Every structure is written in C-alpha cells, then in structure tokens.
Amino acid sequence: MYEWMVTARYYEERLQEEYLEGKQPAFDISAGPIPGELHLAAGQEAAAAGVCSHLRDADTVTAPHRPHHVAIAKGVDLKRMTAEIFGRQTGLSKGKGGHMHLFDPDVNFACSGIIAEGCPPAVGAALAAKKRGEDSVAVAYLGEGAISQGGFLESLNLASVHDLPVVFVIEDNDWAISMPKDRVTDVENGAQRAGGFDLPGRRVDRDDAVAVYEAADEAVGRARDGNGPTLLEVQVHRRMGHFMGDAQGYRPEADEEQAKQRDSIARMETTLENAGIDESTIEELRDRSHDRVEEAIEWAKDQPEPDPDDAYEDVFVDPPAGWTPASESTTAEQTGGDD
Ligand SMILES: Cc1ncc(C[n+]2csc(CCOP(=O)(O)OP(=O)(O)O)c2C)c(N)n1
Ligand SMILES: [Mg+2]
C-alpha cells in the first residue's frame, strides 16, 4: 500500500512540474506538454490503496475526474496512462481521452469527468458478474460533492434491490471545487445515504490506509461472498487546488495547512516503522516508485503525437457484420429473420 501511495504522490508532483511547462506567465490552459485541465489527488492516496488492495484484475473500478491514485492502485499500465495524459498516440485511449478519461480494459478501470458517472456502470459490471455466476466485484469512487447526484442515488437503489456485488467509495475531501460540503447537504456524512436504501454505510474518519484497508476488507468481502453492496466514506484531504491553476481564494489558509499536516503517507511511514520495518526498506520502496514514475514519464514524452486524421476513428462503434441501417433494411417479418 505504501508503495502505491508514494508512487501516486510522486507521480502527481512530477505531473505538476510537466503541466506548468509553457503555461506561464498568463495561465494558458492549452499550452505545454499536458494541455487541458489537471485534477491532482495528493492527500487522497489512502482511499485508493486501502480499497484496491482487496481487488483483482477482473474486478471493475470506476473513478471520477481525480483518478490517478486509484488508477495506480488498480494496476493501470503507468506508461500508457502517462502517454494518455500527454495526449500521445500510444496512450490508453490513443491520446483522445486525457487525464479524466483513462480506460484500461486489461484491469477493468475507467474514469470520467462527469460527476457520479461511474456509479451506473459499476452497478452494471456487478450485475454482469452476478448473472455470470462470477465472484468479481465492482467499486465506484465518487467525491463527497457527488452524493446528491441522481446517478449515485439510483445506483444505490438498484445495487441494494438486486443485492449486487458493488462497493461505493466516497472520498470526502471537504470541498467540491470551491463549495464546502455543509452548504450543500444536511447529512453529517455521506455514509448516511446508505440508510435510505437499506444497505450498510460506514465512514472511516481519518485518512489512514490501514483503517481503510480494514473497512474495505469487510465491504469487498461482503460483495464477493454474494451478500450485497456497501457504501464506504473515507475522510481524505485535498492538498492542492481543485485543479492546477486554482488560486483557492475561497479557501481559508488554515484549512489548506491542516490538509498538509494530515498526511496519510507520513502516517503510513510511522505505521511501518512501528511495525519494525527499517528505514532502508522504506527508502527502497520510495526509490523504486520514483524510478517507475520517471521511466513512465520519459517513455510517454518520447511517444508520437496522434495523426489529426485519427480524430475521426473510434468515434462510432463499427456496426456488427450483416447489419444495415434501418432506412435501408426490410423488416424482420419480410426477411423471416429475428433482426
Ligand atoms: C454532472 C456534473 N456536474 C458538474 C460538474 C462540474 N464539476 C467538476 S468537479 C466538480 C466538483 C466535484 O466535487 P467532488 O465530487 O467533491 O470531487 P472532488 O473534486 O472534491 O474530488 C464539479 C461540480 C461535472 N463535471 N459533472
Ligand atoms: Mg470533494
């Protein structure tokens, strides 16, 4: 878990540097090697590592617009993910998706810039697993700012009524862009949403990877054993702005300072030291993570840019063999076929 967390943190520190290249002095969002928005998840690593430790490649994970820590913990190919973020041809989606639309079918990972969008597909994956008699599970990550979205609430209902193997994980970082959570909902915490749908809801109120691991052990185990869904909420901390370039004028300085002090990585290091892991082993894990990140970034920057003509490819699904547009086809009755 520590290795994933350190990889995610260092990865984002490096992306931050790469992202800023060429964007100054007036912040030009389209300039530099990483054009477009970039939402960093530094301070949220425990929520990814603690849950994804329990998952296999066959399990599905959906994440929102702040996805890197979760993608890393789910085992998404770091080189192709980085190439995607840099908009290169060999990226996971040929450079067309960017950092908010990473998709890796090898480990069943997807994310989206649309808030709570990942909940219905996770429920679909869980329904598919149940119908096929497989013991795989699905996990949908969302921010606390998404807990009133219809897609999330309808997903809770369907998951509960069909007893589906899905775990919803709310990452509560206190903010939805500039909106503090207590201005948009009256519930004390997001896990309370579970009550209205008759499924277990649990909150881990500190961003401690071990505490998350224990809560997720129960939730994922419950799903895998065919005992239905769980809603988990984890308190995390947004160490940075909502996205790169966010001046955070709305945020009290003390809040930002507190977020930096409550560092799940420092906490994990103390946990490891208390468990008798020596400093050199911790350093080794850290070095290995850094090397992996540098290698991925170097590889990605060497990859070719997509051909502009490729923009028209993969936009529509190729129709199945034998399919003809409705306007040209005769009816099923005339052909005797079943369409
Ligand atoms: C359906 C939808 N509405 C609005 C937005 C614009 N938007 C992007 S991020 C965001 C806030 C999300 O807050 P939260 O869910 O707490 O996630 P966090 O950014 O804190 O990780 C909003 C409203 C969106 N992407 N999708
Ligand atoms: Mg939030």
Short mmCIF file of C-alpha atoms and ligand atoms in Angstrom, two decimals:
data_model
loop_
_atom_site.label_atom_id
_atom_site.label_comp_id
_atom_site.label_asym_id
_atom_site.label_seq_id
_atom_site.Cartn_x
_atom_site.Cartn_y
_atom_site.Cartn_z
CA MET A 1 0.00 0.00 0.00
CA TYR A 2 2.85 2.33 0.87
CA GLU A 3 4.48 1.78 -2.50
CA TRP A 4 1.27 2.63 -4.36
CA MET A 5 0.75 5.72 -2.22
CA VAL A 6 4.26 7.01 -2.75
CA THR A 7 4.07 6.24 -6.45
CA ALA A 8 0.83 8.22 -6.74
CA ARG A 9 2.18 11.20 -4.76
CA TYR A 10 5.45 11.39 -6.67
CA TYR A 11 3.67 10.85 -9.97
CA GLU A 12 1.48 13.87 -9.29
CA GLU A 13 4.40 16.01 -8.17
CA ARG A 14 6.11 15.22 -11.46
CA LEU A 15 2.93 15.80 -13.50
CA GLN A 16 2.56 19.14 -11.79
CA GLU A 17 6.03 20.18 -12.99
CA GLU A 18 5.41 18.94 -16.52
CA TYR A 19 1.98 20.57 -16.60
CA LEU A 20 3.29 24.02 -15.72
CA GLU A 21 5.81 23.97 -18.54
CA GLY A 22 4.86 26.62 -21.07
CA LYS A 23 1.67 27.68 -19.28
CA GLN A 24 3.14 30.82 -17.68
CA PRO A 25 3.13 33.80 -17.26
CA ALA A 26 -0.56 34.19 -18.15
CA PHE A 27 -2.05 30.78 -17.41
CA ASP A 28 -2.66 29.27 -20.83
CA ILE A 29 -4.52 26.02 -20.24
CA SER A 30 -3.96 24.72 -23.76
CA ALA A 31 -0.17 25.21 -23.74
CA GLY A 32 2.60 22.85 -22.72
CA PRO A 33 3.05 19.08 -22.83
CA ILE A 34 -0.16 18.40 -20.87
CA PRO A 35 -2.93 20.53 -22.37
CA GLY A 36 -6.30 20.92 -20.66
CA GLU A 37 -7.33 20.55 -17.02
CA LEU A 38 -5.43 18.54 -14.44
CA HIS A 39 -7.01 17.47 -11.14
CA LEU A 40 -4.49 16.12 -8.66
CA ALA A 41 -5.35 13.77 -5.82
CA ALA A 42 -2.41 14.38 -3.50
CA GLY A 43 -3.71 13.70 0.02
CA GLN A 44 -6.26 11.09 -1.09
CA GLU A 45 -3.93 8.12 -1.59
CA ALA A 46 -5.16 6.13 1.43
CA ALA A 47 -8.65 5.78 -0.05
CA ALA A 48 -7.19 4.19 -3.18
CA ALA A 49 -4.62 1.90 -1.59
CA GLY A 50 -6.84 0.68 1.26
CA VAL A 51 -9.66 -0.43 -1.04
CA CYS A 52 -7.76 -1.57 -4.15
CA SER A 53 -5.56 -3.90 -2.07
CA HIS A 54 -8.56 -6.20 -1.98
CA LEU A 55 -9.15 -6.21 -5.72
CA ARG A 56 -8.12 -8.43 -8.61
CA ASP A 57 -7.74 -7.53 -12.27
CA ALA A 58 -11.17 -8.98 -13.05
CA ASP A 59 -12.83 -6.58 -10.59
CA THR A 60 -14.12 -3.33 -12.05
CA VAL A 61 -13.23 0.12 -10.74
CA THR A 62 -14.73 3.39 -11.88
CA ALA A 63 -13.29 6.70 -10.71
CA PRO A 64 -14.17 10.37 -11.18
CA HIS A 65 -12.16 13.31 -12.55
CA ARG A 66 -9.41 12.95 -9.91
CA PRO A 67 -8.32 9.44 -10.84
CA HIS A 68 -4.53 8.91 -10.78
CA HIS A 69 -4.16 7.43 -7.28
CA VAL A 70 -6.99 4.97 -7.90
CA ALA A 71 -5.70 4.02 -11.37
CA ILE A 72 -2.24 3.32 -9.93
CA ALA A 73 -3.63 1.18 -7.12
CA LYS A 74 -5.84 -0.75 -9.57
CA GLY A 75 -2.78 -1.59 -11.65
CA VAL A 76 -3.44 0.52 -14.74
CA ASP A 77 -0.41 0.47 -17.07
CA LEU A 78 1.54 3.52 -15.89
CA LYS A 79 3.35 4.12 -19.17
CA ARG A 80 0.24 4.07 -21.34
CA MET A 81 -1.67 6.10 -18.74
CA THR A 82 1.06 8.73 -18.83
CA ALA A 83 1.08 8.74 -22.63
CA GLU A 84 -2.69 9.32 -22.48
CA ILE A 85 -2.23 12.27 -20.12
CA PHE A 86 0.38 13.70 -22.50
CA GLY A 87 -2.03 13.18 -25.43
CA ARG A 88 0.14 10.66 -27.28
CA GLN A 89 -0.85 8.06 -29.84
CA THR A 90 0.13 5.09 -27.66
CA GLY A 91 -1.94 6.36 -24.72
CA LEU A 92 -4.67 4.17 -23.26
CA SER A 93 -7.24 5.90 -25.49
CA LYS A 94 -4.82 6.94 -28.25
CA GLY A 95 -4.46 10.33 -26.61
CA LYS A 96 -8.10 11.30 -27.12
CA GLY A 97 -9.28 10.98 -23.54
CA GLY A 98 -6.71 12.84 -21.48
CA HIS A 99 -6.29 12.56 -17.74
CA MET A 100 -10.01 12.44 -16.88
CA HIS A 101 -10.86 9.66 -19.33
CA LEU A 102 -8.44 6.85 -18.65
CA PHE A 103 -9.69 3.46 -19.76
CA ASP A 104 -7.81 0.20 -19.28
CA PRO A 105 -9.80 -2.91 -20.16
CA ASP A 106 -6.89 -5.15 -19.05
CA VAL A 107 -7.62 -4.30 -15.44
CA ASN A 108 -11.23 -3.11 -15.86
CA PHE A 109 -10.62 0.52 -14.96
CA ALA A 110 -12.44 3.58 -16.28
CA CYS A 111 -12.90 7.15 -15.13
CA SER A 112 -14.92 10.14 -16.26
CA GLY A 113 -15.09 13.90 -15.88
CA ILE A 114 -18.84 13.71 -15.27
CA ILE A 115 -19.63 13.68 -11.56
CA ALA A 116 -21.08 10.33 -10.31
CA GLU A 117 -20.93 8.98 -13.87
CA GLY A 118 -19.01 5.90 -12.72
CA CYS A 119 -21.79 4.66 -10.42
CA PRO A 120 -24.23 3.22 -13.00
CA PRO A 121 -21.51 1.37 -14.99
CA ALA A 122 -20.15 -0.12 -11.75
CA VAL A 123 -23.64 -1.37 -10.95
CA GLY A 124 -23.80 -2.79 -14.48
CA ALA A 125 -20.49 -4.60 -14.04
CA ALA A 126 -21.70 -6.00 -10.72
CA LEU A 127 -24.96 -7.18 -12.31
CA ALA A 128 -22.99 -8.84 -15.12
CA ALA A 129 -20.75 -10.65 -12.61
CA LYS A 130 -23.77 -11.86 -10.68
CA LYS A 131 -25.57 -13.11 -13.81
CA ARG A 132 -22.44 -14.93 -14.99
CA GLY A 133 -22.00 -16.54 -11.60
CA GLU A 134 -18.55 -14.96 -11.18
CA ASP A 135 -17.25 -13.73 -7.85
CA SER A 136 -15.81 -10.47 -9.16
CA VAL A 137 -16.88 -7.18 -7.61
CA ALA A 138 -17.17 -3.57 -8.74
CA VAL A 139 -16.07 -0.44 -6.91
CA ALA A 140 -17.33 3.04 -7.77
CA TYR A 141 -15.37 6.02 -6.42
CA LEU A 142 -17.00 9.43 -6.12
CA GLY A 143 -16.37 12.71 -4.31
CA GLU A 144 -18.49 13.97 -1.41
CA GLY A 145 -19.72 16.67 -3.78
CA ALA A 146 -21.49 13.98 -5.83
CA ILE A 147 -23.62 12.43 -3.09
CA SER A 148 -26.81 14.18 -4.18
CA GLN A 149 -26.44 13.24 -7.84
CA GLY A 150 -29.30 11.16 -9.24
CA GLY A 151 -26.90 8.69 -10.86
CA PHE A 152 -25.43 7.86 -7.45
CA LEU A 153 -28.74 7.58 -5.61
CA GLU A 154 -30.34 5.44 -8.33
CA SER A 155 -27.25 3.23 -8.33
CA LEU A 156 -27.52 2.71 -4.56
CA ASN A 157 -31.13 1.70 -5.03
CA LEU A 158 -30.50 -0.78 -7.86
CA ALA A 159 -27.46 -2.27 -6.12
CA SER A 160 -29.49 -2.77 -2.97
CA VAL A 161 -32.66 -4.14 -4.53
CA HIS A 162 -30.69 -6.64 -6.66
CA ASP A 163 -28.13 -7.43 -3.93
CA LEU A 164 -25.24 -6.65 -6.25
CA PRO A 165 -21.51 -7.08 -5.51
CA VAL A 166 -20.60 -3.42 -5.57
CA VAL A 167 -18.86 -1.08 -3.13
CA PHE A 168 -19.36 2.68 -3.38
CA VAL A 169 -16.44 4.69 -2.01
CA ILE A 170 -16.96 8.37 -1.26
CA GLU A 171 -13.74 10.34 -0.97
CA ASP A 172 -14.66 13.18 1.36
CA ASN A 173 -12.09 15.93 0.86
CA ASP A 174 -14.48 18.58 2.26
CA TRP A 175 -14.65 20.54 -0.98
CA ALA A 176 -16.44 20.39 -4.31
CA ILE A 177 -14.38 22.91 -6.26
CA SER A 178 -14.99 25.97 -4.02
CA MET A 179 -18.12 24.61 -2.30
CA PRO A 180 -17.79 23.34 1.28
CA LYS A 181 -19.90 20.25 1.89
CA ASP A 182 -22.06 21.68 4.68
CA ARG A 183 -23.52 24.25 2.30
CA VAL A 184 -24.99 21.62 0.01
CA THR A 185 -26.22 18.80 2.22
CA ASP A 186 -27.56 18.45 5.72
CA VAL A 187 -26.23 14.96 6.36
CA GLU A 188 -23.29 14.85 8.71
CA ASN A 189 -21.53 12.35 6.48
CA GLY A 190 -22.07 10.68 3.13
CA ALA A 191 -22.25 7.16 4.57
CA GLN A 192 -25.66 8.10 5.97
CA ARG A 193 -27.03 7.97 2.43
CA ALA A 194 -26.95 4.16 2.82
CA GLY A 195 -29.77 4.24 5.37
CA GLY A 196 -32.38 5.27 2.84
CA PHE A 197 -31.56 2.29 0.66
CA ASP A 198 -31.16 -0.36 3.34
CA LEU A 199 -27.50 -1.17 2.78
CA PRO A 200 -24.61 -0.88 5.22
CA GLY A 201 -22.90 2.50 5.35
CA ARG A 202 -19.61 3.11 7.09
CA ARG A 203 -17.31 6.09 7.42
CA VAL A 204 -13.57 5.98 8.06
CA ASP A 205 -12.98 9.36 9.60
CA ARG A 206 -9.22 9.59 9.15
CA ASP A 207 -7.14 9.10 6.04
CA ASP A 208 -5.32 6.12 7.41
CA ALA A 209 -4.67 3.46 4.77
CA VAL A 210 -4.77 0.67 7.36
CA ALA A 211 -8.18 1.77 8.68
CA VAL A 212 -9.45 1.99 5.10
CA TYR A 213 -7.99 -1.45 4.39
CA GLU A 214 -9.90 -2.93 7.31
CA ALA A 215 -13.20 -1.30 6.38
CA ALA A 216 -12.76 -2.33 2.74
CA ASP A 217 -11.90 -5.89 3.74
CA GLU A 218 -15.38 -6.23 5.16
CA ALA A 219 -17.11 -4.37 2.31
CA VAL A 220 -15.33 -6.13 -0.57
CA GLY A 221 -15.60 -9.49 1.22
CA ARG A 222 -19.32 -8.98 1.66
CA ALA A 223 -19.72 -8.22 -2.04
CA ARG A 224 -17.54 -11.15 -3.14
CA ASP A 225 -19.42 -13.56 -0.90
CA GLY A 226 -22.70 -12.60 -2.57
CA ASN A 227 -24.02 -10.59 0.37
CA GLY A 228 -24.64 -7.33 -1.47
CA PRO A 229 -23.42 -3.76 -1.65
CA THR A 230 -21.79 -1.44 0.89
CA LEU A 231 -21.30 2.31 0.99
CA LEU A 232 -17.99 3.49 2.43
CA GLU A 233 -16.91 7.05 3.04
CA VAL A 234 -13.28 7.97 3.71
CA GLN A 235 -12.09 11.30 5.05
CA VAL A 236 -9.25 12.46 2.84
CA HIS A 237 -7.58 15.82 2.33
CA ARG A 238 -7.13 17.90 -0.77
CA ARG A 239 -3.58 19.17 -0.51
CA MET A 240 -3.84 21.22 -3.70
CA GLY A 241 -6.37 23.31 -5.55
CA HIS A 242 -9.38 21.81 -7.27
CA PHE A 243 -7.34 21.78 -10.45
CA MET A 244 -3.98 23.10 -11.48
CA GLY A 245 -4.21 26.87 -11.73
CA ASP A 246 -6.84 27.18 -8.98
CA ALA A 247 -5.77 30.15 -6.82
CA GLN A 248 -8.03 28.86 -3.97
CA GLY A 249 -9.09 32.34 -2.91
CA TYR A 250 -12.17 30.76 -1.35
CA ARG A 251 -10.19 28.50 0.96
CA PRO A 252 -9.13 29.54 4.47
CA GLU A 253 -5.37 29.23 4.83
CA ALA A 254 -5.79 27.16 8.00
CA ASP A 255 -7.76 24.56 6.05
CA GLU A 256 -5.03 24.16 3.48
CA GLU A 257 -2.40 23.99 6.20
CA GLN A 258 -4.37 21.33 8.10
CA ALA A 259 -4.74 19.26 4.95
CA LYS A 260 -0.98 19.22 4.56
CA GLN A 261 -0.41 18.21 8.17
CA ARG A 262 -2.82 15.28 7.97
CA ASP A 263 -0.67 13.37 5.57
CA SER A 264 -1.64 9.74 5.07
CA ILE A 265 1.81 8.96 3.69
CA ALA A 266 3.62 10.24 6.78
CA ARG A 267 1.11 8.29 8.88
CA MET A 268 1.84 5.15 6.91
CA GLU A 269 5.58 5.61 7.41
CA THR A 270 5.04 5.77 11.17
CA THR A 271 2.87 2.65 10.98
CA LEU A 272 5.61 0.83 9.07
CA GLU A 273 8.32 1.96 11.49
CA ASN A 274 6.20 0.87 14.46
CA ALA A 275 5.78 -2.50 12.80
CA GLY A 276 9.58 -2.88 12.72
CA ILE A 277 10.15 -2.08 9.05
CA ASP A 278 13.52 -0.38 8.86
CA GLU A 279 14.17 2.96 7.22
CA SER A 280 16.26 1.43 4.42
CA THR A 281 13.34 -0.76 3.30
CA ILE A 282 11.05 2.26 3.27
CA GLU A 283 13.64 4.17 1.26
CA GLU A 284 13.96 1.29 -1.17
CA LEU A 285 10.20 1.33 -1.79
CA ARG A 286 10.33 5.08 -2.28
CA ASP A 287 13.25 4.88 -4.72
CA ARG A 288 11.61 2.11 -6.71
CA SER A 289 8.41 4.18 -7.00
CA HIS A 290 10.33 7.23 -8.15
CA ASP A 291 12.22 5.24 -10.78
CA ARG A 292 8.99 3.78 -12.10
CA VAL A 293 7.43 7.23 -12.39
CA GLU A 294 10.46 8.74 -14.12
CA GLU A 295 10.58 5.84 -16.55
CA ALA A 296 6.88 6.23 -17.40
CA ILE A 297 7.18 9.97 -17.97
CA GLU A 298 10.30 9.62 -20.06
CA TRP A 299 8.66 6.90 -22.18
CA ALA A 300 5.45 8.90 -22.63
CA LYS A 301 7.27 12.05 -23.75
CA ASP A 302 9.04 10.01 -26.43
CA GLN A 303 5.81 8.70 -27.90
CA PRO A 304 4.41 10.07 -31.18
CA GLU A 305 1.63 12.64 -31.32
CA PRO A 306 -1.60 11.32 -32.87
CA ASP A 307 -2.28 11.97 -36.54
CA PRO A 308 -5.04 14.63 -36.76
CA ASP A 309 -6.95 12.37 -39.18
CA ASP A 310 -7.23 9.76 -36.41
CA ALA A 311 -9.66 12.09 -34.66
CA TYR A 312 -12.42 10.56 -36.77
CA GLU A 313 -11.56 7.00 -35.77
CA ASP A 314 -13.17 5.23 -32.80
CA VAL A 315 -15.90 7.85 -32.65
CA PHE A 316 -18.63 5.40 -33.60
CA VAL A 317 -18.68 1.66 -32.98
CA ASP A 318 -18.33 -0.35 -36.18
CA PRO A 319 -21.69 -1.97 -36.89
CA PRO A 320 -21.83 -5.77 -36.48
CA ALA A 321 -21.38 -7.83 -39.68
CA GLY A 322 -24.57 -8.08 -41.69
CA TRP A 323 -26.15 -5.01 -40.09
CA THR A 324 -27.83 -2.49 -42.39
CA PRO A 325 -29.20 0.90 -41.42
CA ALA A 326 -32.93 0.84 -40.57
CA SER A 327 -33.73 3.07 -43.55
CA GLU A 328 -32.28 0.50 -45.98
CA SER A 329 -33.37 -2.74 -44.35
CA THR A 330 -36.55 -4.66 -44.92
CA THR A 331 -38.48 -5.62 -41.81
CA ALA A 332 -37.68 -8.77 -39.84
CA GLU A 333 -41.09 -10.12 -40.83
CA GLN A 334 -40.32 -9.76 -44.57
CA THR A 335 -36.94 -11.45 -44.27
CA GLY A 336 -38.04 -14.03 -41.74
CA GLY A 337 -35.06 -13.04 -39.62
CA ASP A 338 -35.00 -12.08 -36.00
CA ASP A 339 -33.25 -8.76 -36.59
C1 LIG B 1 -22.60 16.19 -13.65
C2 LIG B 1 -21.55 17.21 -13.42
N1 LIG B 1 -21.86 18.38 -12.83
C3 LIG B 1 -20.91 19.32 -12.61
C4 LIG B 1 -19.62 19.10 -13.00
C5 LIG B 1 -18.54 20.15 -12.75
N2 LIG B 1 -17.67 19.70 -11.64
C6 LIG B 1 -16.45 19.19 -11.89
S1 LIG B 1 -15.68 18.72 -10.48
C7 LIG B 1 -16.96 19.24 -9.52
C8 LIG B 1 -16.91 19.11 -8.03
C9 LIG B 1 -16.73 17.72 -7.58
O1 LIG B 1 -16.56 17.67 -6.20
P1 LIG B 1 -16.37 16.28 -5.50
O2 LIG B 1 -17.36 15.32 -6.04
O3 LIG B 1 -16.36 16.50 -4.05
O4 LIG B 1 -14.95 15.79 -6.04
P2 LIG B 1 -13.52 16.47 -5.77
O5 LIG B 1 -13.29 17.44 -6.87
O6 LIG B 1 -13.54 17.10 -4.45
O7 LIG B 1 -12.56 15.32 -5.86
C10 LIG B 1 -17.99 19.77 -10.31
C11 LIG B 1 -19.23 20.31 -9.79
C12 LIG B 1 -19.32 17.86 -13.62
N3 LIG B 1 -18.09 17.57 -14.01
N4 LIG B 1 -20.30 16.93 -13.82
MG MG B 2 -14.77 16.79 -2.80
#
